[in-house]
Coordinates of C-alpha atoms in Angstrom, one line a residue:
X1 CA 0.0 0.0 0.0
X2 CA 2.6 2.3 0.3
X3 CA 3.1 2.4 -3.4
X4 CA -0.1 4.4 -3.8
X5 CA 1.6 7.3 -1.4
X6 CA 4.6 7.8 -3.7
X7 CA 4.6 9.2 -7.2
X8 CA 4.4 6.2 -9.4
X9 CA 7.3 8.1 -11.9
X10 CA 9.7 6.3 -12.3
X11 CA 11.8 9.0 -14.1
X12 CA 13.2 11.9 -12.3
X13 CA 10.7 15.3 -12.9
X14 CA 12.1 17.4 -15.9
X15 CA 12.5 21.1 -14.6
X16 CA 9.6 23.9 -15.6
X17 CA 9.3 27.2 -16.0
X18 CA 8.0 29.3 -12.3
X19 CA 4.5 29.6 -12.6
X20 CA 3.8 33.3 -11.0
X21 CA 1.1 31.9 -9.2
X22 CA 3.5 29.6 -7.0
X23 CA 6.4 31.5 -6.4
X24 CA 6.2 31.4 -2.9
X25 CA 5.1 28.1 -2.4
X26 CA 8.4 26.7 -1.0
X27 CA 8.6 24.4 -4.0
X28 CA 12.0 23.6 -3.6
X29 CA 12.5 19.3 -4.0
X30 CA 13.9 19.6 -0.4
X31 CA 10.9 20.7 1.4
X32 CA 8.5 18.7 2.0
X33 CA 5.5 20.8 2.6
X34 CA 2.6 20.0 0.3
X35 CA 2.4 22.4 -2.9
X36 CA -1.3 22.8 -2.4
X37 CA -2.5 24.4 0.2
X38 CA -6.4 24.9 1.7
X39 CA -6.7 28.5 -0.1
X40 CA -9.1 27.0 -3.2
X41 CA -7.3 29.7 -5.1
X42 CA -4.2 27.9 -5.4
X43 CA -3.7 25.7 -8.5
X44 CA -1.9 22.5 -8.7
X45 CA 1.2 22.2 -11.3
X46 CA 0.2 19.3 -12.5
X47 CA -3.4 19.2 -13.6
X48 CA -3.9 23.3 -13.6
X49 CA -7.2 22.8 -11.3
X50 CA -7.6 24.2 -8.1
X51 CA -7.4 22.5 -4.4
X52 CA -10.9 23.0 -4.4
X53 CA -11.6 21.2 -7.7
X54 CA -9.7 18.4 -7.1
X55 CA -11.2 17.6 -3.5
X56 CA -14.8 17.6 -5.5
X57 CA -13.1 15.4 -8.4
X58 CA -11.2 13.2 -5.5
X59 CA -13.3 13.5 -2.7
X60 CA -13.0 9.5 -1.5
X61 CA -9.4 10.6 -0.5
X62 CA -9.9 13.9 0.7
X63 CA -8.7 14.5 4.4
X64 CA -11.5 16.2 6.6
X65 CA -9.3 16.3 9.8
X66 CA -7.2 19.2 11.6
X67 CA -4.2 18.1 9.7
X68 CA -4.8 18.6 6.5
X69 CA -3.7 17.4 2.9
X70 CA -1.4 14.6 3.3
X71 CA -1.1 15.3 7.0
X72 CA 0.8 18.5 6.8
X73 CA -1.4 21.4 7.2
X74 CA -0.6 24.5 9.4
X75 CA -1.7 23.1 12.9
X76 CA -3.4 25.4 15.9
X77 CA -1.3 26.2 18.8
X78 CA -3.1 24.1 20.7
X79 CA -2.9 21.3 18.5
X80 CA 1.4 21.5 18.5
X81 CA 1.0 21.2 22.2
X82 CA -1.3 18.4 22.5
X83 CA 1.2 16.5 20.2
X84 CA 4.4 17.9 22.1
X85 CA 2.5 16.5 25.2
X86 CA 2.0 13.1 23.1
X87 CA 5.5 12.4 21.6
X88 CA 7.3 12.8 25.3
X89 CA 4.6 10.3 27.0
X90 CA 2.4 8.0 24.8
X91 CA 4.2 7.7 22.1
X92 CA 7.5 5.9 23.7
X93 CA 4.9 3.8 25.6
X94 CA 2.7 2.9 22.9
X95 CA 5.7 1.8 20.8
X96 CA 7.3 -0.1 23.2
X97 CA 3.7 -2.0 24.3
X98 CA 3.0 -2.3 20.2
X99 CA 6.5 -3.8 19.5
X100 CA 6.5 -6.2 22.4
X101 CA 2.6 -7.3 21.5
X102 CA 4.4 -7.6 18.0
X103 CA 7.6 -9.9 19.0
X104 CA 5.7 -12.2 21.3
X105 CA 3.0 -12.9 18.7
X106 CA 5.6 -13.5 16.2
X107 CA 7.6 -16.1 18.6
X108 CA 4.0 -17.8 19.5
X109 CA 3.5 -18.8 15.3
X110 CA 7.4 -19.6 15.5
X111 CA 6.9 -22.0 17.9
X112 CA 3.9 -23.2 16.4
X113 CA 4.7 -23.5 13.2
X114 CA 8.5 -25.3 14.0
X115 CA 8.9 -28.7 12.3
X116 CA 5.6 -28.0 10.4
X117 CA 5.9 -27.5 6.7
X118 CA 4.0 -24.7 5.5
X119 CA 1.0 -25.9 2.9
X120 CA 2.9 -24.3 -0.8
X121 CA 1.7 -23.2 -4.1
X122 CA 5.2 -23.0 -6.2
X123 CA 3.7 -21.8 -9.3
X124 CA 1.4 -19.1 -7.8
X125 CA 4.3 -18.6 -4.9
X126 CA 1.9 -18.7 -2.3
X127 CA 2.7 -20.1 1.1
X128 CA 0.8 -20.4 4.5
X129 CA 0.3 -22.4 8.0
X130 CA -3.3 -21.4 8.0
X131 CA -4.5 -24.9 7.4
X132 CA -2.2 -26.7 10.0
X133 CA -4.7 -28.3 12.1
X134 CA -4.7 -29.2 16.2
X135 CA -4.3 -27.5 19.1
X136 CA -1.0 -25.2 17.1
X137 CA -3.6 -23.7 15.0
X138 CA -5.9 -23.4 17.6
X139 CA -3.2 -21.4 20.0
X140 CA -2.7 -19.2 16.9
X141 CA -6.3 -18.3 16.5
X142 CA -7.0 -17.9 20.1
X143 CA -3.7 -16.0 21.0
X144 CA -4.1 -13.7 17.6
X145 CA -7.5 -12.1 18.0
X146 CA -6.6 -11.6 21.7
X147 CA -3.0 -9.8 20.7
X148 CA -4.8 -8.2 18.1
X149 CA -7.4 -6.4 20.5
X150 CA -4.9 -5.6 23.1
X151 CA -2.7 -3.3 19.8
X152 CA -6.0 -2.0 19.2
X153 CA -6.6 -1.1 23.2
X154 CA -2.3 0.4 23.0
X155 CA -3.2 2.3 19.9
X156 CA -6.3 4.0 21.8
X157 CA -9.3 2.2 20.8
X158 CA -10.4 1.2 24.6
X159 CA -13.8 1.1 23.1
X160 CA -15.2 -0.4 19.7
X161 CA -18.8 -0.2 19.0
X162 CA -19.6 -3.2 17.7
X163 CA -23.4 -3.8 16.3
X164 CA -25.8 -6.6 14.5
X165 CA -28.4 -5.7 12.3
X166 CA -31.2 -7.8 11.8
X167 CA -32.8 -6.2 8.2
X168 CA -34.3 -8.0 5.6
X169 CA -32.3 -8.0 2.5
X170 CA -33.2 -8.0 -1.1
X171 CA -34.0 -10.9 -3.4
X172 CA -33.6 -12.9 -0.4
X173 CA -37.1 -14.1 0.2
X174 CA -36.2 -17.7 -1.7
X175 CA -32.8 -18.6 0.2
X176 CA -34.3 -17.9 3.4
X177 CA -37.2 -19.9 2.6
X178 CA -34.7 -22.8 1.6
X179 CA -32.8 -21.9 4.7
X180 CA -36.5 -22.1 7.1
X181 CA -36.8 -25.5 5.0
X182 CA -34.1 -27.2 6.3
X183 CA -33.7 -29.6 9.5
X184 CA -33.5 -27.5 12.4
X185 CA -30.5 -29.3 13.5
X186 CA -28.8 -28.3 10.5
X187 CA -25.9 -25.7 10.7
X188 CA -26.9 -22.5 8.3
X189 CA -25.2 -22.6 4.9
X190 CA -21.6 -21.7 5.8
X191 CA -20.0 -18.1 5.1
X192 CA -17.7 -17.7 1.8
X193 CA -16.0 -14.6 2.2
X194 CA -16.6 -11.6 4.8
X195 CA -16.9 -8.3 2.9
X196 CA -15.5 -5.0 4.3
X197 CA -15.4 -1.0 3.5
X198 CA -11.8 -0.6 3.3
X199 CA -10.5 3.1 6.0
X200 CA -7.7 2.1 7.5
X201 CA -5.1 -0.5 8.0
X202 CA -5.9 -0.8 10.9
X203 CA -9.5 -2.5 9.6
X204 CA -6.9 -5.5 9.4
X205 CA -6.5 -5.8 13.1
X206 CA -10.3 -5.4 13.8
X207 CA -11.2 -8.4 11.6
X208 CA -8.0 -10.5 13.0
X209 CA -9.7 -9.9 16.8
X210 CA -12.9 -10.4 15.6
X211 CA -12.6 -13.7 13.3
X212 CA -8.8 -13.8 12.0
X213 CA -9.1 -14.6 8.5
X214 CA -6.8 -14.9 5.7
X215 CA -6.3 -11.0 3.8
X216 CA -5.3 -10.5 0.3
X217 CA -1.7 -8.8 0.8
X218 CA 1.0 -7.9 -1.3
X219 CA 3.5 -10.2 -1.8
X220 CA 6.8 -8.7 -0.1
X221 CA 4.6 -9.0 3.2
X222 CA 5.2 -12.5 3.2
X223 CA 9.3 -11.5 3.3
X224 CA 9.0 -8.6 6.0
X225 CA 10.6 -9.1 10.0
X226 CA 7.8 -10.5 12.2
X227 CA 5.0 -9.5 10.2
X228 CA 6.0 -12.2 7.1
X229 CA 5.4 -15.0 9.4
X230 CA 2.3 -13.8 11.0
X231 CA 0.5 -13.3 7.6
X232 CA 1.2 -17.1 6.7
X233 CA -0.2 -18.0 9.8
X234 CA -3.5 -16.0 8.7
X235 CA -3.2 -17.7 5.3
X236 CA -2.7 -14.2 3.4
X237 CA -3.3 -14.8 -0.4
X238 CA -0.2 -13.1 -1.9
X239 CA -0.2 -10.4 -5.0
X240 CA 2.1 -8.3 -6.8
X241 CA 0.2 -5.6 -8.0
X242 CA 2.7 -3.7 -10.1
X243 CA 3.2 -6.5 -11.8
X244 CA 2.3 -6.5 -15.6
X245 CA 2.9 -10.5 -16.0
X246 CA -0.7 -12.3 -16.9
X247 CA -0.4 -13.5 -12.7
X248 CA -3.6 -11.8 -11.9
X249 CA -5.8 -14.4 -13.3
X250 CA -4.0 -16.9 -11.1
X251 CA -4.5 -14.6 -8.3
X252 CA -7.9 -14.4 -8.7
X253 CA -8.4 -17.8 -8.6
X254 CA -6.5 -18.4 -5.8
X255 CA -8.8 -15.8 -4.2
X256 CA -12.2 -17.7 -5.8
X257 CA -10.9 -21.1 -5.1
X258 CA -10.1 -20.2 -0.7
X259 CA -13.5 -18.5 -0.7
X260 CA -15.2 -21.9 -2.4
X261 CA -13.1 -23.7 0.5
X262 CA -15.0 -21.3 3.0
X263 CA -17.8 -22.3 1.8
X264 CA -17.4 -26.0 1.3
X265 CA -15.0 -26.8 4.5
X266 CA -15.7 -25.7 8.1
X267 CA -12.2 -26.2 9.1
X268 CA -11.0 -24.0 6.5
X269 CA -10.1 -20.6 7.2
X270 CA -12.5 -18.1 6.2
X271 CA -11.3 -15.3 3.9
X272 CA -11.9 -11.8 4.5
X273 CA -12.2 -9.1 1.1
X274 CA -12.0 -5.6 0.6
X275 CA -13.2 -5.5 -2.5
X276 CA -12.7 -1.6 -2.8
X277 CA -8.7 -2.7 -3.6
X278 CA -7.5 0.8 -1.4
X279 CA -8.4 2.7 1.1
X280 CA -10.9 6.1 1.0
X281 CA -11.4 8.4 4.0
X282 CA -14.4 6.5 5.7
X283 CA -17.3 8.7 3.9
X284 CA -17.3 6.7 0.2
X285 CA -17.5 3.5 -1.2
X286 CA -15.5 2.7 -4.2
X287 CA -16.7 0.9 -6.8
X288 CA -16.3 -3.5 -5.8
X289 CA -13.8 -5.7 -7.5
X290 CA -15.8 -9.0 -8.5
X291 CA -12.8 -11.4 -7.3
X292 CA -14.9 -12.0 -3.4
X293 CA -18.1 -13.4 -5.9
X294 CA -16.5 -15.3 -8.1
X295 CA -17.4 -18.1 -6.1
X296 CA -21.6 -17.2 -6.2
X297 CA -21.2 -18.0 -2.0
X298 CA -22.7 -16.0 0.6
X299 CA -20.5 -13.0 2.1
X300 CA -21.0 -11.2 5.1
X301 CA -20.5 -7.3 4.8
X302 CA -19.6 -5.2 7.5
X303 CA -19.1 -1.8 7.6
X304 CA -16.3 -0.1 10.1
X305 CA -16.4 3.6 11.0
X306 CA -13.7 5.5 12.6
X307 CA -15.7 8.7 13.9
X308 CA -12.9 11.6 15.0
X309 CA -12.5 14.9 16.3
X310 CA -8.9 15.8 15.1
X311 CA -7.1 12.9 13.6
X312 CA -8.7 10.9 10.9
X313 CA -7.5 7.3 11.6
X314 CA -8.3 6.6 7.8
X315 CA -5.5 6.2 5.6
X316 CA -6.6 7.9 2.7
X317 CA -3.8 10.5 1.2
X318 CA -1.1 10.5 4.4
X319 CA 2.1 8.9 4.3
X320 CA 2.4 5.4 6.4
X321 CA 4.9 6.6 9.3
X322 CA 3.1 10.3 9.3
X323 CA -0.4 8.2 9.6
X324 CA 1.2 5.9 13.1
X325 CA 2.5 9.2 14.6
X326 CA -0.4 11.0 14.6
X327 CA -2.1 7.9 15.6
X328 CA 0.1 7.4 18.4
X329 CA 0.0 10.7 19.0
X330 CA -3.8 10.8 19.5
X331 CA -5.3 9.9 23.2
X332 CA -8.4 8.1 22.6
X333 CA -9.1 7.2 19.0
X334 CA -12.9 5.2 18.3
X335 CA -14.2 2.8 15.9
X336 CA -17.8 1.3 15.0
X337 CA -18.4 -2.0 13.5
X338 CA -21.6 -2.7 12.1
X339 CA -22.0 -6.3 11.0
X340 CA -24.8 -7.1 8.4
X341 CA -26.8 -10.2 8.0
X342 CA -25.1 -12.8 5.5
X343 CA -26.4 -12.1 1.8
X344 CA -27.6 -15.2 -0.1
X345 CA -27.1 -14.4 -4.0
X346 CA -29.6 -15.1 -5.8
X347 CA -29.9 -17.0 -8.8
X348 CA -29.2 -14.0 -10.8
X349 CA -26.5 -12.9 -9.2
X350 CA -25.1 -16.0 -9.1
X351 CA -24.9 -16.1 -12.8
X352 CA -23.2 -12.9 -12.6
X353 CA -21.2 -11.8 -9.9
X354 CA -20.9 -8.0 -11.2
X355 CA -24.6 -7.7 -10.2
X356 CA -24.2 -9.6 -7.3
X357 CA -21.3 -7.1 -6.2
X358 CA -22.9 -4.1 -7.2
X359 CA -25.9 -5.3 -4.7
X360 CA -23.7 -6.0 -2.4
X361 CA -22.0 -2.6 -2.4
X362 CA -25.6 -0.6 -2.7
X363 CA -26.9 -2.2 0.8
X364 CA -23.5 -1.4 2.5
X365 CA -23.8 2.2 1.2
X366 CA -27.2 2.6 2.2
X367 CA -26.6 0.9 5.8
X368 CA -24.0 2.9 6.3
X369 CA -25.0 5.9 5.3
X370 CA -22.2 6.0 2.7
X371 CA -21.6 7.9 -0.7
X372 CA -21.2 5.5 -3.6
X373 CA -18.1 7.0 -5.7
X374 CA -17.1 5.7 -9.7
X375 CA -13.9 6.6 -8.9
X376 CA -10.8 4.0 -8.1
X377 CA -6.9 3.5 -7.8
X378 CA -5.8 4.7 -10.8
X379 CA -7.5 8.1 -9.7
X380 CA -6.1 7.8 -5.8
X381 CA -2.9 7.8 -7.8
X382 CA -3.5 11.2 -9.7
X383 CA -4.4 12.9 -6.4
X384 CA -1.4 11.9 -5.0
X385 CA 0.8 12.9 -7.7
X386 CA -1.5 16.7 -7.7
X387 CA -0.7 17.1 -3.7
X388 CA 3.0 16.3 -4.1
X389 CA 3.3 18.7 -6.6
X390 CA 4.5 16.0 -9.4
X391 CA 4.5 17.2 -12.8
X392 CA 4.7 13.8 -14.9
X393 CA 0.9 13.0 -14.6
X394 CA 0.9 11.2 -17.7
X395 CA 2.7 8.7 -16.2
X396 CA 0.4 7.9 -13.3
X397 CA -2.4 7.8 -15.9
X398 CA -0.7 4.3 -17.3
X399 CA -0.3 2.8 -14.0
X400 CA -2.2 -0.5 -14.0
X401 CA -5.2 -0.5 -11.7
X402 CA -5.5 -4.1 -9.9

């Protein structure tokens, strides 16, 4: 994910002309202040709109917050001390608690997983421990959703409103009928794939405390310190997505053929899908990649909400260390999690899964009372490029969107 936060250029910019207009802006390739600022009058460099034209265009990945585009707006007095309070008390505390939580996870799947060989997919290069069975994979399970909630409770969410509603869904009247028809004693037609809005990365330790599935991730996770282990151990589904190579259709598979294994296998470990494919700022819904319905099996949508008064915990257009500052940084940070009923496709939708996502996406937007935007990656990538001042657009305009 970091990829989307840098300019995707791979050439060095070509010098331009000063515009008059930006003079002043401190545009000099050392500082590392944002070319546009919250005056709408100013205009980007690269794309000759103003700030206030491309928030409308972008508005998915527009921060709301006191900090500003990218994280580094002119802050209030009393917001510089409420951080300089921050960084000399909670922040070594919550980095040494986060670290340790952290190692000792990472030493519990060592030990777990030792003389235990991981379950391999050569050709895809995939690799996982999440279908090692017995009392290892339960002490994984167990000791990763509780780890998981105590980062959460380190990073400042001591509270998360979690809810259940009970609604009646569309075009559902005939599977529940099925459903009423069966033997009581019968379990209900097991889960495929749990469906998410996609804020934050932190939405990845909610759904580990709540159910630890297996993520899609990209695939130099599965070579990082501590955190490569620990996403085999959830069974992560591996992807390169800069890659141009005709992988993708294997991915996908890998992705339809886990969430058929869901469905099919109780012991299996259930998949969890943003099918967004990046992050907005809490208040949109992106478009849904069809990869999660591939399989025509139920999905569970939730929706997560990360209501703030000064720092937006979403990780919309703010660098990855600038984001866990703040965040660290901030004393009490909140989340909601409202969990829908499981959707049963219909017929219909099972004979084509871009209806059956785009229904999926309409009741999440609805429930949860967000805006449904036609915009994606590709154009996350042009606002990044427009607030770091980048003047090869073109470039970001071939990026492939995965």
């Amino acid at each position: 994910m970091d990829t989307e936060l840098k300019s995707m250029n791979p050439d060095p910019p070509k010098p331009e002309q000063p515009d008059p207009a930006s003079r002043d802006d401190g545009s000099n390739s050392k500082d590392d202040r944002p070319l546009l600022k919250s005056d709408s009058n100013r205009i980007s460099s690269t794309t000759g709109e103003s700030i206030e034209e491309l928030e409308k265009k972008f508005a998915a990945y527009v921060r709301n917050d006191v900090y500003g585009p990218m994280g580094r707006g002119e802050l209030p007095l009393v917001e510089k001390v409420l951080l300089g309070i921050a960084v000399v008390t909670l922040v070594p505390i919550r980095f040494v608690l986060a670290l340790i939580i952290l190692v000792v996870y990472y030493i519990i799947c060592r030990v777990c997983t030792l003389f235990s060989a991981p379950n391999r997919d050569e050709e895809e290069e995939q690799e996982d421990f999440a279908h090692m069975g017995g009392w290892r994979r339960a002490v994984i399970v167990w000791c990763g959703r509780f780890l998981s909630r105590m980062l959460l409770f380190v990073l400042g969410f001591y509270w998360i409103s979690v809810s259940y509603r009970d609604i009646e869904l569309p075009d559902q009247n005939k599977s529940s009928s099925q459903n009423e028809g069966k033997d009581q004693s019968e379990e209900p037609e097991r889960l495929g794939a749990i469906i998410s809005n996609h804020v934050s990365y932190l939405d990845i330790l909610y759904h580990m405390s709540a159910s630890f599935p297996s993520f899609v991730a990209k695939r130099s996770v599965a070579k990082l310190p501590l955190v490569g282990l620990i996403s085999k151990c959830l069974g992560c589904v591996y992807v390169q997505r800069e890659s141009k190579s005709s992988d993708f259709k294997g991915v996908s598979g890998i992705v339809t053929e886990r969430v058929k294994e869901s469905h099919e296998n109780s012991s299996a470990p259930m998949m969890m899908l943003f099918p967004e494919g990046t992050t907005t700022n809490g208040d949109f819904l992106l478009p849904f990649k069809t990869g999660a319905f591939l399989a025509t099996a139920p999905v569970r949508p939730v929706i997560l909400r990360y209501p703030y008064q000064r720092f937006s915990p979403a990780w919309d257009s703010i660098s990855g260390a600038l984001h866990v500052f703040y965040l660290f940084c901030q004393f009490i940070n909140h989340m909601e999690a409202v969990w829908l009923p499981v959707y049963y496709p219909s017929q219909e939708e099972k004979d084509d899964p871009k209806l059956y996502a785009s229904n999926v996406r309409r009741l999440m937007a609805r429930e949860g009372n967000l805006t449904m935007s036609d915009i994606g990656l590709a154009e996350k990538r042009i606002y990044h490029t427009a607030l770091n001042g980048n003047i090869s657009l073109p470039s970001v305009l071939h990026q492939k969107d995965d």
